[in-house]
mmCIF file of C-alpha atoms in Angstrom:
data_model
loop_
_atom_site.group_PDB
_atom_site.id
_atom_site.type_symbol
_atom_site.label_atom_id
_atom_site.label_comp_id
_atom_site.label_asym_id
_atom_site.label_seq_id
_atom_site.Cartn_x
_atom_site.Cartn_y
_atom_site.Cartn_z
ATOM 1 C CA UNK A 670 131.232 74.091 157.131
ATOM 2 C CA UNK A 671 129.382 71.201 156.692
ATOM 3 C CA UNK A 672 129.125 69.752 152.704
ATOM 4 C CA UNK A 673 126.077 67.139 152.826
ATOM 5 C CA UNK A 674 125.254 64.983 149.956
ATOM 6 C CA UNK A 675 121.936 63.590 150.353
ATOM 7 C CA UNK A 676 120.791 60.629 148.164
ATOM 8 C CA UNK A 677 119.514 57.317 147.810
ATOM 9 C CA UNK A 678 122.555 56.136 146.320
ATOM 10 C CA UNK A 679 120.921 53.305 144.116
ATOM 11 C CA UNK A 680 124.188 52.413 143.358
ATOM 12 C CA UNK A 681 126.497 54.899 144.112
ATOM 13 C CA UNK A 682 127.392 55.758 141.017
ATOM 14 C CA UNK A 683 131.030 57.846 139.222
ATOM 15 C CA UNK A 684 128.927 60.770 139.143
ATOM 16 C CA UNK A 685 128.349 61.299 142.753
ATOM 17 C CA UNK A 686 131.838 60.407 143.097
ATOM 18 C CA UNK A 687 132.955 63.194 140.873
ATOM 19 C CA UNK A 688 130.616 65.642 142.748
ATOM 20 C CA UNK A 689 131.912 64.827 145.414
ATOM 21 C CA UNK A 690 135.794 65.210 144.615
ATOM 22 C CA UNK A 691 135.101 68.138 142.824
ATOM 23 C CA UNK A 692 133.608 69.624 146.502
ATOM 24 C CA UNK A 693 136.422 68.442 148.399
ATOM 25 C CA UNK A 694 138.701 69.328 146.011
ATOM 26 C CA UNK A 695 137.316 73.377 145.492
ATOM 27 C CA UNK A 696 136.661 73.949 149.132
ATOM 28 C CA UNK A 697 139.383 71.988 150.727
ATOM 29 C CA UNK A 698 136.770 69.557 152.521
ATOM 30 C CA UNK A 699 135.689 66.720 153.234
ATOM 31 C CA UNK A 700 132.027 65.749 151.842
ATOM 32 C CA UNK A 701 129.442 63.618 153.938
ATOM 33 C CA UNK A 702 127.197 61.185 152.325
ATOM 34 C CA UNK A 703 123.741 60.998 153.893
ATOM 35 C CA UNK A 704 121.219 58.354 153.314
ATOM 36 C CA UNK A 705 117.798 58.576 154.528
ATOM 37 C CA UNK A 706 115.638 55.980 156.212
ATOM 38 C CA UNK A 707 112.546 57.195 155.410
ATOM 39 C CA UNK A 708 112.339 58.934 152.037
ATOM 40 C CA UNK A 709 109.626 62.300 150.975
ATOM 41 C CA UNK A 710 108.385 60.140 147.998
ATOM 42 C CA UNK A 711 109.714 55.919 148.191
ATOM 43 C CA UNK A 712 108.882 53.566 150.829
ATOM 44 C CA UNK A 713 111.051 53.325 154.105
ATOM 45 C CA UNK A 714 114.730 51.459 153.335
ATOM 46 C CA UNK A 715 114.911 48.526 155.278
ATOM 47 C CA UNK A 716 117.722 47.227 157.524
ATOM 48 C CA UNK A 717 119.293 44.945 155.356
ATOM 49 C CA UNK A 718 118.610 47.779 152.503
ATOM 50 C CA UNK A 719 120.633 50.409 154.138
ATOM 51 C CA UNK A 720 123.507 48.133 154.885
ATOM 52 C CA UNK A 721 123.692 47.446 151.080
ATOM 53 C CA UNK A 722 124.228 51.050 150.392
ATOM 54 C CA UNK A 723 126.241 51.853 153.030
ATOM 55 C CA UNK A 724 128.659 48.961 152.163
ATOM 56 C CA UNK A 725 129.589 50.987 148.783
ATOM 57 C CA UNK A 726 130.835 53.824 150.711
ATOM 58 C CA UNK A 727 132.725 51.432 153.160
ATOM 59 C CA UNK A 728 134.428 49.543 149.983
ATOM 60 C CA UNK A 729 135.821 53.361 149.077
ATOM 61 C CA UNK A 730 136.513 54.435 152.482
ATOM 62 C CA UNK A 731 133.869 57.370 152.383
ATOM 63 C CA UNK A 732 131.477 58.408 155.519
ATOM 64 C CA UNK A 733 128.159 58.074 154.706
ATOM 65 C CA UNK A 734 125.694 58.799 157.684
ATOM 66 C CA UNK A 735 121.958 57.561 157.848
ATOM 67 C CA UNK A 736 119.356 59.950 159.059
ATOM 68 C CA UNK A 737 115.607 60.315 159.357
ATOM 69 C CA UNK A 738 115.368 63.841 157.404
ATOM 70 C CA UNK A 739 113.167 63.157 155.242
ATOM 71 C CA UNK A 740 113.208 66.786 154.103
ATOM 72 C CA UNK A 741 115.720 69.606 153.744
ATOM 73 C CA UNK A 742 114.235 71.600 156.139
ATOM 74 C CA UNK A 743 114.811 69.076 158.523
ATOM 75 C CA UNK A 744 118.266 68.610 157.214
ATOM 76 C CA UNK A 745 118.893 72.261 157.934
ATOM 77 C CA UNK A 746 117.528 72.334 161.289
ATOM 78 C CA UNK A 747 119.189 69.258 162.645
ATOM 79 C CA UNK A 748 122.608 69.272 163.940
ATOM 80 C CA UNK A 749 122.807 66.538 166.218
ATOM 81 C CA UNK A 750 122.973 63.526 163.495
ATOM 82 C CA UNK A 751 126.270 65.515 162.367
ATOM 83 C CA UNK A 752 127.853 64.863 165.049
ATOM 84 C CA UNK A 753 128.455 61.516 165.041
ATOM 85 C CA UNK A 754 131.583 59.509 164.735
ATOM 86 C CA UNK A 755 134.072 62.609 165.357
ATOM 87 C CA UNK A 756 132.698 64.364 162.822
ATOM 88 C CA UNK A 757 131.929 67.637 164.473
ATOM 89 C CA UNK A 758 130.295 71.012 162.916
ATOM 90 C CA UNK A 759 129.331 73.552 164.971
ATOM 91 C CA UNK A 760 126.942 75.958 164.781
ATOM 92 C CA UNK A 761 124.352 78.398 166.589
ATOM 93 C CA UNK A 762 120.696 78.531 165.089
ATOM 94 C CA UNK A 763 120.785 80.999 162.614
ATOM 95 C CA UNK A 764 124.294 80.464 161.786
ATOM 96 C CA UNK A 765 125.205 79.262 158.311
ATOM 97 C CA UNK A 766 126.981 76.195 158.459
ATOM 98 C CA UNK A 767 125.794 73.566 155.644
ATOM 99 C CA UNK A 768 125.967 73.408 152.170
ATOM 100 C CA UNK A 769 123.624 70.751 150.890
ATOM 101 C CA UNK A 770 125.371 68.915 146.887
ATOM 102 C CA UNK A 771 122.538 68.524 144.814
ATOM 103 C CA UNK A 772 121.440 67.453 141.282
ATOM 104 C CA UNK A 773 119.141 69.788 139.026
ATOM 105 C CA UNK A 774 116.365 67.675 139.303
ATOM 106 C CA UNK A 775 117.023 67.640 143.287
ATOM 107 C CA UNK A 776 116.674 71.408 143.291
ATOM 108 C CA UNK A 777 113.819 71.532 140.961
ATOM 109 C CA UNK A 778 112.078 69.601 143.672
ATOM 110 C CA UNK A 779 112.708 71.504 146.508
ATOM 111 C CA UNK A 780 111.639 74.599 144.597
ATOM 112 C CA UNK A 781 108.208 72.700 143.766
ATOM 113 C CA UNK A 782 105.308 73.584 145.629
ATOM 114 C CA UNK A 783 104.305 70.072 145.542
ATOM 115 C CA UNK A 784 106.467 69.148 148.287
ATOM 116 C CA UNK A 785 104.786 71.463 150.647
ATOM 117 C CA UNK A 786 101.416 70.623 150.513
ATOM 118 C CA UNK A 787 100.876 72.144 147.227
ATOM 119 C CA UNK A 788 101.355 75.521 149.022
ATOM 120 C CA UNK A 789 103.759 78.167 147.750
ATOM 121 C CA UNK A 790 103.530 80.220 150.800
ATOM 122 C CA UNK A 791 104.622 76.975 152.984
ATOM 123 C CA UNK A 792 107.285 76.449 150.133
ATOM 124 C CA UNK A 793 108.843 80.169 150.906
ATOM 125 C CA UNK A 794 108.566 79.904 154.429
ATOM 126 C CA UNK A 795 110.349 76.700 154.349
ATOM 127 C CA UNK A 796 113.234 78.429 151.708
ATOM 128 C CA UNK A 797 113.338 80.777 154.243
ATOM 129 C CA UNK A 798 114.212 78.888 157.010
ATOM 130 C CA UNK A 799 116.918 76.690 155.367
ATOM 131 C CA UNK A 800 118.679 79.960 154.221
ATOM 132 C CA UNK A 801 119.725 80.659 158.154
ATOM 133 C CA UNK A 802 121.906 77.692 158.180
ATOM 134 C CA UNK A 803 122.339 76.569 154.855
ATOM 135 C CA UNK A 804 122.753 76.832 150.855
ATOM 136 C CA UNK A 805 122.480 74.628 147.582
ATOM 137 C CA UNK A 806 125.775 73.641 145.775
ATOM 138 C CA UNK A 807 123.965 72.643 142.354
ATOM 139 C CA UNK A 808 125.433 70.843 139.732
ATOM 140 C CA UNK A 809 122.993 71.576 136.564
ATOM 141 C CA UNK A 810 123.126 71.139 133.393
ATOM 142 C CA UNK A 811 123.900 74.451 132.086
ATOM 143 C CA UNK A 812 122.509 78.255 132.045
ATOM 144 C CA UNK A 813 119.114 77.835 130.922
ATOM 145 C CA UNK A 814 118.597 75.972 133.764
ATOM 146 C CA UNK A 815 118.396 78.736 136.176
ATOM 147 C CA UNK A 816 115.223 80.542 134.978
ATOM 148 C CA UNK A 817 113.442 77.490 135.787
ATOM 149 C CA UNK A 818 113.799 78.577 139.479
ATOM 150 C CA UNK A 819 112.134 80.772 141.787
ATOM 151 C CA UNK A 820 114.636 83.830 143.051
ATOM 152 C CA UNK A 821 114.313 82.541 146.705
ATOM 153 C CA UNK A 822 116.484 79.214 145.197
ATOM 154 C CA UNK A 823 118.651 80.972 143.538
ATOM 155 C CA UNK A 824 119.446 83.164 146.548
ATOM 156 C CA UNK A 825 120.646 80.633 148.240
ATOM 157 C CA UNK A 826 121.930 78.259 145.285
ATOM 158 C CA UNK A 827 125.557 78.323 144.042
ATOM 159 C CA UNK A 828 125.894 76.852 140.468
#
């Protein structure tokens, strides 16, 4: 099982450190950082840009990888970048094998219709298809914050 942590990492901060030990520490894992070039809603990082982030997670001796998935669905789709430098997760389409580390407000916006053109039905198709490879890890900020979502999140959110 793959455990992704997607984020800009503007600095990496003790936080996503924390997340991430907690992960590794709970599942017996290791997590992977993932940074990527061309984010939904900021303009594209640079080269010298991405080399400043990624030399945080080289100071700590962490894998961070840099992708082009600009969206979740892509990052549940795509195995190939996860393959790179040993690091090797196998799966079949269809098969569950990531668990994408997010933040409440990361979840809030991949439950918001906004990101899909505005369109609920493209935002349930697109829950639907990350669900038959992946699910959320969230770290939120308590109860309340679950009736925010819609039940196709939560179906495939751990809290």
């Amino acid at each position: 099982m793959l455990y992704l942590f997607s984020g800009s990492f503007q600095p990496l901060h003790k936080s996503h450190l924390d997340m991430a030990n907690y992960v590794e520490s709970k599942f017996d894992t290791h997590v992977v950082f993932e940074i990527c070039r061309k984010p939904f809603d900021k303009p594209p990082l640079t080269d010298e840009e991405i080399e400043k982030r990624l030399d945080q997670f080289r100071l700590l001796g962490r894998r961070c990888i840099v992708t082009e998935n600009t969206s979740f669905l892509q990052r549940a789709m795509d195995i190939k970048h996860y393959r790179k430098k040993g690091v090797i997760y196998p799966a079949s389409r269809g098969e569950l094998n990531k668990v994408f580390i997010v933040g409440y407000d990361t979840i809030i916006r991949v439950d918001d219709p906004k990101y899909y053109f505005g369109s609920d039905v493209e935002r349930q198709r697109c829950i639907k298809e990350i669900s038959k490879t992946s699910r959320f890890l969230v770290f939120s900020r308590g109860e309340s914050d679950r009736t925010k979502l819609s039940q196709e999140i939560l179906d495939i959110s751990d809290f």
